[in-house]
Amino acid sequence: MKIAVLPGDGIGPEIVKQAVKVLKFFDLEKSLDYAAIGGAGYEEFKDPLPKSTLELALKADAILLGAVGDWKYDKLPRDMRPERGLLRIRQSLNLFANLRPAIMFSELIHASSLKAEVVSDLDILIIRELTGDIYFGEPRGIVTNKKNEREGFNTMRYSESEIKRIAHVAFRTALKRSKKLCSVDKANVLESTELWREIIIQTGKEYPEVELSHMYVDNAAMQLVKNPKQFDVIVTGNIFGDILSDQASMLTGSIGMLPSASLDANNKGMYEPSHGSAPDIAGQDKANPLATILSVAMMFKYTFNDQDKFNLIENAVRGVLNRGFRTEDIYSNGTNLIGCEEMGDKVIERLEV
Ligand code: IPM
Ligand code: MG
């Protein structure tokens, strides 16, 4: 078993360190190989996805990623920016299926900005297509137009095969859950998502047990805050999924709690928290490592087919929350404020019992 560990930038290294404690707890220390990505890759090799990192990731069974990005790289040419490293690794490894669960831990009900009854027991899964759409569509660029004015443009594109393969992932996932799938698009305006809807409907014929619905993305954004429990599995394209998954994460109180898995066709996966690199709090031992630790749980479930370890880790996290330990992002009066490092230790303590 080989696990590539890519800490990245900002809070990446400190949260990954805590998640690595969990991997070591399960005796995987010898399976770990570290490499630089994002700004860290740029610093070391002048490349946000250094060749050696990509090679390591290609050979690995699974990848654990922290986060990439820092304002100090904003002025670099686009290809050198940390985010490019992330997009390139997703594309190079064909990690087209991004699973982003939004689960309400009952202990954190008061950390949500929504009323408790709206979000209690919330458990939704956003499946975001990750290697297509306007993120990768060509042509793209910034040019000078006929009026001698600069003009930026991107192309929103989806091919039938790209839609079909994410549709299969979504229907299969829905079968294992409540058999309800909502596909989110903007088929009333955009041709690329008109095709999306057509292919989703067509693929759905192979899954008659799944109750399929469709929603325009603007309405979905509204319904997610109005009545999020109407959803179970949501499938959508890359850009809509980027936005809706951030929104869904806040229903649960903090984006600091939410893991993610990005899978290829063989369930090889890259596991990372859904949140970013938060350079404003980097190195201050304030970050919440639970999303990264829960991402390790997802690694066991999806790549290593080990539901038991998934449950063990999730229960350990629950146990820590139950005992009142909180990082700053989920802190409320009467709970016990601790740092990133200590939160990692608390999870290990719960795993040990
Ligand atoms: C995410 C992030 C990335 C994305 C950025 C960092 C490129 O926002 O994983 O959601 O837009 O996909
Ligand atoms: Mg995002």
Coordinates of C-alpha atoms and ligand atoms in Angstrom, one line a residue:
M1 CA 0.0 0.0 0.0
K2 CA 1.4 3.4 -1.0
I3 CA 0.1 6.7 0.2
A4 CA 1.4 9.9 -1.2
V5 CA 1.2 12.7 1.4
L6 CA 1.1 16.3 0.0
P7 CA 0.8 18.8 2.8
G8 CA 0.7 21.9 0.5
D9 CA 0.4 25.4 1.8
G10 CA -1.0 27.5 4.6
I11 CA -2.6 25.3 7.3
G12 CA -2.0 22.3 5.0
P13 CA 1.1 21.0 6.9
E14 CA -0.4 21.2 10.4
I15 CA -3.7 19.6 9.5
V16 CA -2.0 16.8 7.5
K17 CA 0.3 16.2 10.5
Q18 CA -2.8 15.3 12.6
A19 CA -4.3 13.1 9.9
V20 CA -0.9 11.3 9.6
K21 CA -1.2 10.5 13.3
V22 CA -4.3 8.5 12.4
L23 CA -2.6 6.7 9.5
K24 CA 0.3 5.8 11.9
F25 CA -2.2 4.6 14.5
F26 CA -3.3 2.1 11.9
D27 CA 0.4 1.1 11.3
L28 CA 0.7 2.7 7.9
E29 CA 3.8 4.8 8.7
K30 CA 5.9 2.8 6.2
S31 CA 3.4 3.4 3.4
L32 CA 3.8 7.2 3.5
D33 CA 5.8 9.2 1.0
Y34 CA 5.8 13.0 1.2
A35 CA 6.0 15.5 -1.7
A36 CA 5.5 19.2 -2.4
I37 CA 2.5 20.7 -4.2
G38 CA 1.1 24.2 -4.7
G39 CA 3.1 27.0 -3.4
A40 CA 5.4 24.5 -1.6
G41 CA 6.1 22.9 -5.0
Y42 CA 6.8 26.3 -6.5
E43 CA 9.3 27.2 -3.8
E44 CA 11.1 23.9 -4.1
F45 CA 11.0 23.3 -7.9
K46 CA 9.4 26.4 -9.5
D47 CA 6.4 24.2 -10.4
P48 CA 3.1 23.9 -8.4
L49 CA 3.0 20.3 -9.5
P50 CA 6.6 19.1 -9.7
K51 CA 7.3 16.2 -11.9
S52 CA 8.5 14.1 -9.0
T53 CA 5.3 14.8 -7.1
L54 CA 3.1 13.8 -10.0
E55 CA 5.2 10.5 -10.4
L56 CA 4.8 9.7 -6.8
A57 CA 1.0 10.4 -7.0
L58 CA 0.6 8.2 -10.1
K59 CA 2.3 5.3 -8.3
A60 CA 0.4 5.7 -5.1
D61 CA -2.8 3.8 -4.2
A62 CA -4.2 6.9 -2.4
I63 CA -3.2 10.5 -1.9
L64 CA -3.7 12.6 1.2
L65 CA -3.7 16.3 0.4
G66 CA -3.7 19.3 2.8
A67 CA -4.6 22.5 1.0
V68 CA -2.9 24.8 -1.6
G69 CA -2.8 28.5 -2.0
D70 CA -1.4 31.7 -0.5
W71 CA -2.0 35.3 -1.4
K72 CA 1.7 35.8 -1.8
Y73 CA 1.5 33.8 -5.1
D74 CA -1.4 35.8 -6.6
K75 CA 0.9 37.8 -8.8
L76 CA 2.6 34.8 -10.4
P77 CA 1.7 33.8 -14.0
R78 CA -1.4 31.6 -13.9
D79 CA 0.4 28.4 -14.6
M80 CA 2.7 28.9 -11.6
R81 CA 0.0 29.5 -9.1
P82 CA -0.7 26.9 -6.4
E83 CA -4.3 26.3 -7.6
R84 CA -2.9 25.1 -11.0
G85 CA -1.1 22.4 -9.2
L86 CA -4.3 21.1 -7.7
L87 CA -6.2 21.3 -11.0
R88 CA -3.4 19.5 -12.8
I89 CA -3.2 16.6 -10.4
R90 CA -6.9 16.1 -10.5
Q91 CA -6.8 16.1 -14.3
S92 CA -3.6 14.0 -14.6
L93 CA -4.9 11.3 -12.3
N94 CA -8.4 11.4 -13.9
L95 CA -10.1 12.1 -10.6
F96 CA -13.4 12.9 -12.1
A97 CA -15.7 12.1 -9.2
N98 CA -15.5 14.4 -6.2
L99 CA -17.6 13.3 -3.2
R100 CA -18.3 16.0 -0.7
P101 CA -20.5 14.9 2.2
A102 CA -22.2 17.5 4.4
I103 CA -23.0 15.8 7.7
M104 CA -24.4 17.5 10.8
F105 CA -22.7 16.2 13.9
S106 CA -25.4 16.7 16.5
E107 CA -22.8 18.1 19.0
L108 CA -22.3 21.1 16.6
I109 CA -25.9 22.0 16.0
H110 CA -25.4 25.4 17.5
A111 CA -22.4 26.2 15.4
S112 CA -24.7 26.3 12.3
S113 CA -26.1 29.7 11.4
L114 CA -29.4 28.0 10.5
K115 CA -32.1 27.0 12.9
A116 CA -31.5 23.7 14.6
E117 CA -34.7 22.1 13.2
V118 CA -33.6 23.0 9.6
V119 CA -30.2 21.2 9.9
S120 CA -30.5 18.6 12.6
D121 CA -29.5 15.1 11.4
L122 CA -28.6 16.6 8.0
D123 CA -26.7 14.1 5.8
I124 CA -26.3 15.0 2.2
L125 CA -23.7 14.1 -0.4
I126 CA -22.7 16.4 -3.2
I127 CA -21.1 14.6 -6.1
R128 CA -19.2 17.1 -8.1
E129 CA -17.7 16.4 -11.6
L130 CA -14.1 17.4 -11.2
T131 CA -12.2 17.2 -14.4
G132 CA -14.4 19.0 -17.0
D133 CA -16.6 22.0 -17.4
I134 CA -15.5 25.7 -17.5
Y135 CA -12.5 24.8 -15.3
F136 CA -10.8 23.0 -18.1
G137 CA -12.7 24.0 -21.3
E138 CA -10.8 25.4 -24.2
P139 CA -10.6 27.9 -25.7
R140 CA -9.9 30.2 -22.8
G141 CA -7.8 33.3 -22.2
I142 CA -7.5 37.1 -22.1
V143 CA -7.3 38.7 -25.5
T144 CA -7.6 42.2 -27.0
N145 CA -10.8 42.5 -29.0
K146 CA -11.8 44.5 -32.0
K147 CA -12.7 47.5 -29.9
N148 CA -9.1 47.4 -28.6
E149 CA -10.3 46.4 -25.2
R150 CA -9.1 43.4 -23.2
E151 CA -11.6 40.6 -22.9
G152 CA -11.5 37.5 -20.7
F153 CA -13.3 34.3 -21.8
N154 CA -13.7 30.7 -20.8
T155 CA -15.6 27.8 -22.3
M156 CA -18.2 25.7 -20.5
R157 CA -18.0 22.2 -22.0
Y158 CA -19.2 18.7 -21.2
S159 CA -19.0 15.7 -23.5
E160 CA -21.5 12.8 -23.4
S161 CA -18.9 10.4 -22.0
E162 CA -17.9 12.8 -19.3
I163 CA -21.5 13.2 -18.2
K164 CA -22.2 9.5 -18.4
R165 CA -19.4 8.4 -16.2
I166 CA -20.2 10.8 -13.4
A167 CA -23.9 9.9 -13.8
H168 CA -23.1 6.3 -13.2
V169 CA -21.1 7.1 -10.0
A170 CA -24.1 9.2 -8.8
F171 CA -26.7 6.6 -9.5
R172 CA -24.7 3.8 -7.9
T173 CA -24.1 6.0 -4.8
A174 CA -27.8 6.9 -4.6
L175 CA -28.6 3.1 -4.7
K176 CA -26.5 2.6 -1.5
R177 CA -28.2 5.5 0.2
S178 CA -31.9 6.6 0.1
K179 CA -32.2 6.0 -3.6
K180 CA -32.9 9.7 -4.3
L181 CA -30.8 11.7 -6.7
C182 CA -31.1 15.4 -7.6
S183 CA -29.2 16.6 -10.6
V184 CA -28.4 20.3 -10.6
D185 CA -28.0 22.2 -13.9
K186 CA -28.9 25.4 -15.7
A187 CA -30.5 23.7 -18.6
N188 CA -32.9 26.6 -19.2
V189 CA -30.0 28.8 -20.3
L190 CA -26.8 26.8 -21.0
E191 CA -26.5 24.2 -23.8
S192 CA -23.7 22.3 -22.0
T193 CA -26.1 21.6 -19.1
E194 CA -29.0 21.0 -21.5
L195 CA -26.9 18.0 -22.7
W196 CA -26.1 17.2 -19.1
R197 CA -29.7 16.8 -18.2
E198 CA -30.4 14.7 -21.3
I199 CA -27.6 12.3 -20.5
I200 CA -28.5 12.1 -16.8
I201 CA -32.1 11.1 -17.8
Q202 CA -30.8 8.6 -20.3
T203 CA -28.4 7.0 -17.8
G204 CA -31.1 7.0 -15.2
K205 CA -33.1 4.5 -17.3
E206 CA -30.5 1.9 -16.1
Y207 CA -31.4 2.7 -12.5
P208 CA -35.2 2.5 -12.3
E209 CA -35.0 2.1 -8.5
V210 CA -33.5 5.6 -8.1
E211 CA -35.9 8.5 -7.9
L212 CA -34.3 11.2 -10.1
S213 CA -35.2 14.9 -9.9
H214 CA -33.7 18.0 -11.6
M215 CA -33.1 21.4 -10.3
Y216 CA -31.7 24.6 -11.7
V217 CA -28.7 25.8 -9.8
D218 CA -30.1 29.1 -8.6
N219 CA -33.1 27.3 -7.1
A220 CA -30.8 24.6 -5.6
A221 CA -28.8 27.3 -3.9
M222 CA -32.0 28.6 -2.4
Q223 CA -33.4 25.2 -1.5
L224 CA -30.2 24.3 0.3
V225 CA -30.7 27.0 2.9
K226 CA -34.5 26.8 2.9
N227 CA -34.9 23.1 3.4
P228 CA -31.7 21.2 3.0
K229 CA -33.1 17.9 4.3
Q230 CA -35.1 17.5 1.0
F231 CA -31.8 16.4 -0.5
D232 CA -29.9 13.2 -0.2
V233 CA -27.4 12.8 -3.1
I234 CA -26.8 15.8 -5.5
V235 CA -24.9 15.4 -8.7
T236 CA -23.7 18.5 -10.6
G237 CA -20.9 19.9 -12.8
N238 CA -17.6 21.2 -11.7
I239 CA -18.3 24.9 -11.2
F240 CA -21.8 24.5 -9.7
G241 CA -20.4 21.8 -7.4
D242 CA -17.6 24.1 -6.3
I243 CA -20.1 26.7 -5.2
L244 CA -22.8 24.5 -3.8
S245 CA -20.4 22.4 -1.8
D246 CA -19.1 25.4 0.0
Q247 CA -22.6 26.5 0.7
A248 CA -23.7 23.0 1.9
S249 CA -20.7 22.9 4.2
M250 CA -21.8 25.9 6.2
L251 CA -25.1 24.3 6.9
T252 CA -23.2 22.0 9.2
G253 CA -21.6 24.8 11.2
S254 CA -18.0 24.8 9.8
I255 CA -16.3 24.0 6.6
G256 CA -13.5 22.8 9.0
M257 CA -15.5 19.6 9.5
L258 CA -16.0 18.5 5.9
P259 CA -13.8 15.9 4.2
S260 CA -13.8 15.0 0.5
A261 CA -12.8 12.2 -1.8
S262 CA -11.8 12.6 -5.5
L263 CA -11.9 9.3 -7.2
D264 CA -11.0 7.8 -10.6
A265 CA -12.8 5.0 -12.3
N266 CA -11.0 2.4 -10.2
N267 CA -11.6 4.1 -6.8
K268 CA -8.0 5.3 -6.6
G269 CA -8.5 8.5 -4.7
M270 CA -7.1 11.8 -3.5
Y271 CA -8.5 12.8 -0.1
E272 CA -8.5 16.3 1.1
P273 CA -10.5 18.6 3.4
S274 CA -13.2 20.6 1.5
H275 CA -11.8 23.8 2.9
G276 CA -8.8 25.9 1.7
S277 CA -5.4 26.8 3.0
A278 CA -6.4 29.6 5.3
P279 CA -3.1 31.4 5.2
D280 CA -4.4 34.0 7.8
I281 CA -4.2 31.4 10.6
A282 CA -1.4 29.2 9.2
G283 CA 1.3 28.1 11.8
Q284 CA -0.8 29.3 14.8
D285 CA -2.1 25.9 15.9
K286 CA -5.7 27.2 15.4
A287 CA -6.8 25.2 12.4
N288 CA -9.4 22.4 12.7
P289 CA -7.8 19.1 11.6
L290 CA -11.1 17.1 11.7
A291 CA -11.9 17.5 8.0
T292 CA -8.5 16.1 7.1
I293 CA -8.9 13.3 9.7
L294 CA -12.3 12.5 8.3
S295 CA -10.8 12.5 4.8
V296 CA -8.5 9.7 6.0
A297 CA -11.7 7.9 7.1
M298 CA -13.0 8.3 3.5
M299 CA -9.7 6.9 2.2
F300 CA -10.3 3.7 4.2
K301 CA -13.8 3.5 2.9
Y302 CA -13.4 4.2 -0.7
T303 CA -9.9 3.2 -1.7
F304 CA -9.1 0.5 0.9
N305 CA -12.6 -0.9 1.1
D306 CA -12.4 -0.8 4.9
Q307 CA -15.7 0.4 6.3
D308 CA -14.7 -0.7 9.8
K309 CA -11.8 1.8 10.0
F310 CA -14.1 4.5 8.5
N311 CA -16.5 3.9 11.4
L312 CA -13.7 3.8 14.0
I313 CA -12.4 7.2 12.9
E314 CA -15.8 8.8 12.6
N315 CA -16.8 7.5 16.0
A316 CA -13.5 8.8 17.5
V317 CA -14.3 12.3 16.0
R318 CA -17.8 12.1 17.5
G319 CA -16.3 11.1 20.8
V320 CA -14.0 14.1 20.9
L321 CA -16.9 16.4 20.1
N322 CA -19.0 14.7 22.7
R323 CA -16.4 15.5 25.3
G324 CA -16.7 19.1 24.5
F325 CA -13.4 19.7 22.7
R326 CA -13.5 22.4 20.0
T327 CA -11.1 24.3 17.8
E328 CA -11.9 27.9 17.3
D329 CA -14.1 27.6 14.2
I330 CA -16.6 25.4 16.1
Y331 CA -16.2 26.8 19.5
S332 CA -19.2 28.0 21.5
N333 CA -19.7 29.0 25.1
G334 CA -19.2 26.3 27.6
T335 CA -17.0 24.1 25.4
N336 CA -13.3 23.5 25.7
L337 CA -11.1 25.4 23.2
I338 CA -8.1 23.5 22.0
G339 CA -5.6 23.8 19.2
C340 CA -4.9 21.8 16.1
E341 CA -2.2 19.6 17.6
E342 CA -4.2 18.7 20.7
M343 CA -7.3 18.0 18.6
G344 CA -5.2 15.4 16.7
D345 CA -4.1 13.9 20.0
K346 CA -7.7 13.7 21.3
V347 CA -8.8 11.8 18.3
I348 CA -6.0 9.3 18.8
E349 CA -7.0 9.0 22.5
R350 CA -10.5 8.1 21.4
L351 CA -9.2 5.6 18.9
E352 CA -7.1 3.9 21.6
V353 CA -10.1 3.1 23.8
Ligands
IPM1 C1 -12.1 23.4 -4.2 C2 -11.3 24.6 -4.3 C3 -10.5 24.6 -5.7 C4 -11.6 24.5 -6.8 C5 -9.5 25.7 -5.9 C6 -8.5 25.8 -4.8 C7 -8.8 25.5 -7.2 O1 -12.1 25.7 -4.3 O2 -11.5 22.3 -4.1 O3 -13.3 23.5 -4.1 O4 -12.0 25.5 -7.2 O5 -11.9 23.4 -7.2
MG2 MG -14.1 25.3 -3.7

